[in-house]
């Protein structure tokens, strides 16, 4: 960025320093710089002021309190570090300086690189997948703790567990949590807890520290041990800003050991509050039930009567019903008697003359018998005529006059000579009896037999 200035324009020192600061902050991006800390000053405000130098040059640096509190290690004179910051200018003195955002001990770049490589490898294998995460038991029968017996984290975890739920047994699986062989021993402790099956839950924890201090929990052997654990594992390593490979593999990650203990155990106070709340609800429900039942009892008590009073009322009701029945029976009898009298009057008015109708009936009977006799005689005459006609056309009568009926073997009546052939056996029916005959030589043709 270029600034143009006329010959007579004059600016203040403040404006110059502000322009220089803007140029530095806009022209140079944040970057990592390596060097040695010198002239270290830890101010009462919590900020750190120091110089970062190498063999040939140095530069002023400032790290403000909010960044310094999450550093994870204490700054010391002569410490070799790698820091990341923005190049700027302190306008009040015109000092060229670096505003530090992050810092790590020199050589930690290799550790971070190894951390990222192992993290990518295990993530590719699926060790971080949520489908592998196991649920925590709501009320574990026993809790195992994998940490150093001398660690402050152990005291924090035990104190928290004893405060929240002192009835849960605690079993310590001691192991170093820092040093060259710590990772292998942590993995062995996790395997031992799974082999012994004394607990339902494991807390793997240690207090805060530098990345080197926490490096055992970034080792692959520990990650593999947590992944193959059949017991649910809570990782409570370091402070909230610390993140390890164990945190990614564990079933649940807690920001601190104390938080891990709170996550592993139910709260006695919360359970007591739940019991108290349930008790209050039960008392209210029982109170409502007793009130309802008391009201119901009062209502039923008002309805309840002495058996003698109830019998007296039933006796009175029965007498009233008897009186009503007697009145109704008397009224019904009187009504039926009136109906009977009315029917008798009507019957007397409409009663027929039986003697006259008997004479008419006798006369009509004589007429019917005469009519039937004449009809029978007429039918007798018709029957005689039909019998005479039937006798005249009866084939049996024709046979009596010397005729015969000639039939072929299949029963066909022979009516013409053309039906016959020489040697054919015929059946002949006479007036008295039957016989057979054989057809001889035909002489001439006849259209029809004479019978």
mmCIF file of C-alpha atoms in Angstrom, residues 71-226:
data_model
loop_
_atom_site.group_PDB
_atom_site.id
_atom_site.type_symbol
_atom_site.label_atom_id
_atom_site.label_comp_id
_atom_site.label_asym_id
_atom_site.label_seq_id
_atom_site.Cartn_x
_atom_site.Cartn_y
_atom_site.Cartn_z
ATOM 1 C CA UNK A 71 -0.673 -22.669 27.204
ATOM 2 C CA UNK A 72 -0.260 -25.867 29.283
ATOM 3 C CA UNK A 73 3.322 -25.111 30.470
ATOM 4 C CA UNK A 74 5.150 -22.314 32.256
ATOM 5 C CA UNK A 75 7.335 -19.890 30.303
ATOM 6 C CA UNK A 76 10.943 -19.826 31.436
ATOM 7 C CA UNK A 77 13.966 -17.748 30.531
ATOM 8 C CA UNK A 78 16.099 -19.415 27.848
ATOM 9 C CA UNK A 79 13.328 -21.823 26.736
ATOM 10 C CA UNK A 80 13.409 -22.817 23.083
ATOM 11 C CA UNK A 81 9.905 -22.373 21.658
ATOM 12 C CA UNK A 82 7.927 -22.216 18.450
ATOM 13 C CA UNK A 83 5.234 -19.554 18.441
ATOM 14 C CA UNK A 84 2.543 -18.420 16.096
ATOM 15 C CA UNK A 85 1.575 -14.774 15.982
ATOM 16 C CA UNK A 86 0.865 -11.608 14.045
ATOM 17 C CA UNK A 87 3.574 -9.023 13.321
ATOM 18 C CA UNK A 88 2.439 -5.643 14.663
ATOM 19 C CA UNK A 89 3.640 -2.350 16.135
ATOM 20 C CA UNK A 90 3.134 -0.975 19.634
ATOM 21 C CA UNK A 91 2.194 2.579 18.752
ATOM 22 C CA UNK A 92 2.948 4.183 22.123
ATOM 23 C CA UNK A 93 6.681 3.384 21.881
ATOM 24 C CA UNK A 94 6.999 2.545 18.222
ATOM 25 C CA UNK A 95 8.231 -0.957 19.110
ATOM 26 C CA UNK A 96 8.080 -3.597 16.427
ATOM 27 C CA UNK A 97 6.604 -6.745 18.095
ATOM 28 C CA UNK A 98 4.729 -10.022 17.658
ATOM 29 C CA UNK A 99 1.300 -10.596 19.231
ATOM 30 C CA UNK A 100 1.527 -14.316 20.121
ATOM 31 C CA UNK A 101 -1.572 -16.542 19.658
ATOM 32 C CA UNK A 102 -0.080 -20.019 20.180
ATOM 33 C CA UNK A 103 3.156 -21.446 21.506
ATOM 34 C CA UNK A 104 4.766 -24.827 21.878
ATOM 35 C CA UNK A 105 8.110 -26.125 23.014
ATOM 36 C CA UNK A 106 10.666 -26.468 20.291
ATOM 37 C CA UNK A 107 10.494 -29.900 18.721
ATOM 38 C CA UNK A 108 6.761 -30.251 19.362
ATOM 39 C CA UNK A 109 6.165 -29.934 15.651
ATOM 40 C CA UNK A 110 7.276 -33.525 15.250
ATOM 41 C CA UNK A 111 4.921 -34.579 18.053
ATOM 42 C CA UNK A 112 2.013 -32.776 16.449
ATOM 43 C CA UNK A 113 2.839 -34.382 13.136
ATOM 44 C CA UNK A 114 2.928 -37.830 14.751
ATOM 45 C CA UNK A 115 -0.348 -37.009 16.542
ATOM 46 C CA UNK A 116 -2.096 -36.100 13.290
ATOM 47 C CA UNK A 117 -0.720 -39.147 11.434
ATOM 48 C CA UNK A 118 -1.917 -41.586 14.129
ATOM 49 C CA UNK A 119 -5.245 -39.790 14.383
ATOM 50 C CA UNK A 120 -5.799 -40.101 10.617
ATOM 51 C CA UNK A 121 -4.756 -43.778 10.654
ATOM 52 C CA UNK A 122 -7.105 -44.767 13.482
ATOM 53 C CA UNK A 123 -9.939 -42.710 12.033
ATOM 54 C CA UNK A 124 -9.543 -44.546 8.714
ATOM 55 C CA UNK A 125 -9.790 -47.859 10.584
ATOM 56 C CA UNK A 126 -13.067 -46.710 12.182
ATOM 57 C CA UNK A 127 -11.844 -46.636 15.800
ATOM 58 C CA UNK A 128 -13.487 -43.240 16.297
ATOM 59 C CA UNK A 129 -16.877 -44.226 14.830
ATOM 60 C CA UNK A 130 -19.879 -43.638 17.052
ATOM 61 C CA UNK A 131 -21.234 -47.098 16.209
ATOM 62 C CA UNK A 132 -18.402 -48.560 18.312
ATOM 63 C CA UNK A 133 -19.177 -46.362 21.318
ATOM 64 C CA UNK A 134 -20.656 -48.206 24.303
ATOM 65 C CA UNK A 135 -23.302 -46.726 26.547
ATOM 66 C CA UNK A 136 -22.464 -45.995 30.158
ATOM 67 C CA UNK A 137 -24.326 -47.910 32.868
ATOM 68 C CA UNK A 138 -26.732 -45.699 34.795
ATOM 69 C CA UNK A 139 -25.836 -47.249 38.169
ATOM 70 C CA UNK A 140 -22.508 -49.101 37.876
ATOM 71 C CA UNK A 141 -21.911 -51.812 40.479
ATOM 72 C CA UNK A 142 -18.209 -50.873 40.606
ATOM 73 C CA UNK A 143 -15.951 -48.331 38.896
ATOM 74 C CA UNK A 144 -12.337 -48.917 37.869
ATOM 75 C CA UNK A 145 -9.739 -46.126 37.729
ATOM 76 C CA UNK A 146 -6.644 -46.409 35.528
ATOM 77 C CA UNK A 147 -4.117 -43.814 36.679
ATOM 78 C CA UNK A 148 -1.083 -43.293 38.919
ATOM 79 C CA UNK A 149 -1.587 -43.721 42.689
ATOM 80 C CA UNK A 150 0.365 -40.506 43.183
ATOM 81 C CA UNK A 151 -1.603 -38.473 40.639
ATOM 82 C CA UNK A 152 -3.644 -35.514 41.813
ATOM 83 C CA UNK A 153 -6.276 -36.673 39.313
ATOM 84 C CA UNK A 154 -6.864 -39.787 41.445
ATOM 85 C CA UNK A 155 -7.682 -37.656 44.497
ATOM 86 C CA UNK A 156 -10.054 -35.509 42.431
ATOM 87 C CA UNK A 157 -11.830 -38.575 40.990
ATOM 88 C CA UNK A 158 -12.116 -40.378 44.349
ATOM 89 C CA UNK A 159 -13.328 -37.230 46.112
ATOM 90 C CA UNK A 160 -15.960 -36.606 43.446
ATOM 91 C CA UNK A 161 -17.162 -40.219 43.419
ATOM 92 C CA UNK A 162 -17.347 -40.359 47.217
ATOM 93 C CA UNK A 163 -19.321 -37.132 47.247
ATOM 94 C CA UNK A 164 -21.733 -38.172 44.493
ATOM 95 C CA UNK A 165 -22.274 -41.853 45.306
ATOM 96 C CA UNK A 166 -20.158 -43.245 48.183
ATOM 97 C CA UNK A 167 -21.832 -46.671 47.952
ATOM 98 C CA UNK A 168 -20.131 -47.526 44.622
ATOM 99 C CA UNK A 169 -16.920 -49.582 45.142
ATOM 100 C CA UNK A 170 -13.779 -48.169 43.490
ATOM 101 C CA UNK A 171 -10.908 -50.306 42.198
ATOM 102 C CA UNK A 172 -7.594 -48.737 41.233
ATOM 103 C CA UNK A 173 -5.540 -50.236 38.399
ATOM 104 C CA UNK A 174 -2.229 -48.465 39.116
ATOM 105 C CA UNK A 175 0.022 -47.449 36.271
ATOM 106 C CA UNK A 176 2.493 -44.666 35.481
ATOM 107 C CA UNK A 177 0.887 -41.950 33.347
ATOM 108 C CA UNK A 178 4.096 -40.259 32.202
ATOM 109 C CA UNK A 179 7.398 -41.528 30.890
ATOM 110 C CA UNK A 180 8.813 -43.786 28.227
ATOM 111 C CA UNK A 181 7.083 -47.007 29.391
ATOM 112 C CA UNK A 182 3.855 -45.361 30.563
ATOM 113 C CA UNK A 183 1.870 -46.118 27.388
ATOM 114 C CA UNK A 184 2.538 -49.879 27.539
ATOM 115 C CA UNK A 185 1.676 -50.013 31.243
ATOM 116 C CA UNK A 186 -1.548 -48.010 30.741
ATOM 117 C CA UNK A 187 -2.599 -50.471 28.010
ATOM 118 C CA UNK A 188 -1.730 -53.410 30.304
ATOM 119 C CA UNK A 189 -3.847 -51.940 33.103
ATOM 120 C CA UNK A 190 -6.834 -51.556 30.751
ATOM 121 C CA UNK A 191 -6.407 -55.156 29.568
ATOM 122 C CA UNK A 192 -6.144 -56.388 33.171
ATOM 123 C CA UNK A 193 -9.391 -54.653 34.124
ATOM 124 C CA UNK A 194 -11.160 -56.306 31.194
ATOM 125 C CA UNK A 195 -9.683 -59.682 32.084
ATOM 126 C CA UNK A 196 -10.674 -59.525 35.760
ATOM 127 C CA UNK A 197 -14.193 -58.142 35.088
ATOM 128 C CA UNK A 198 -14.428 -56.619 38.570
ATOM 129 C CA UNK A 199 -16.019 -53.366 37.422
ATOM 130 C CA UNK A 200 -18.658 -52.197 34.963
ATOM 131 C CA UNK A 201 -16.906 -48.995 33.926
ATOM 132 C CA UNK A 202 -13.338 -47.681 33.496
ATOM 133 C CA UNK A 203 -12.045 -44.142 34.003
ATOM 134 C CA UNK A 204 -8.668 -43.533 32.311
ATOM 135 C CA UNK A 205 -7.371 -40.224 33.653
ATOM 136 C CA UNK A 206 -4.501 -37.949 34.637
ATOM 137 C CA UNK A 207 -4.092 -34.242 35.389
ATOM 138 C CA UNK A 208 -3.011 -31.507 33.020
ATOM 139 C CA UNK A 209 0.450 -30.938 31.633
ATOM 140 C CA UNK A 210 2.411 -30.221 28.507
ATOM 141 C CA UNK A 211 1.985 -32.236 25.369
ATOM 142 C CA UNK A 212 5.083 -34.225 26.316
ATOM 143 C CA UNK A 213 3.544 -35.007 29.718
ATOM 144 C CA UNK A 214 0.333 -36.248 28.111
ATOM 145 C CA UNK A 215 2.032 -38.072 25.235
ATOM 146 C CA UNK A 216 1.486 -41.570 26.688
ATOM 147 C CA UNK A 217 -2.233 -41.128 25.944
ATOM 148 C CA UNK A 218 -1.397 -40.366 22.311
ATOM 149 C CA UNK A 219 0.361 -43.713 21.806
ATOM 150 C CA UNK A 220 -1.198 -46.318 19.515
ATOM 151 C CA UNK A 221 -0.887 -49.097 22.107
ATOM 152 C CA UNK A 222 -3.188 -47.182 24.484
ATOM 153 C CA UNK A 223 -5.671 -46.414 21.697
ATOM 154 C CA UNK A 224 -5.791 -50.110 20.729
ATOM 155 C CA UNK A 225 -6.331 -51.172 24.353
ATOM 156 C CA UNK A 226 -9.256 -48.750 24.738
#
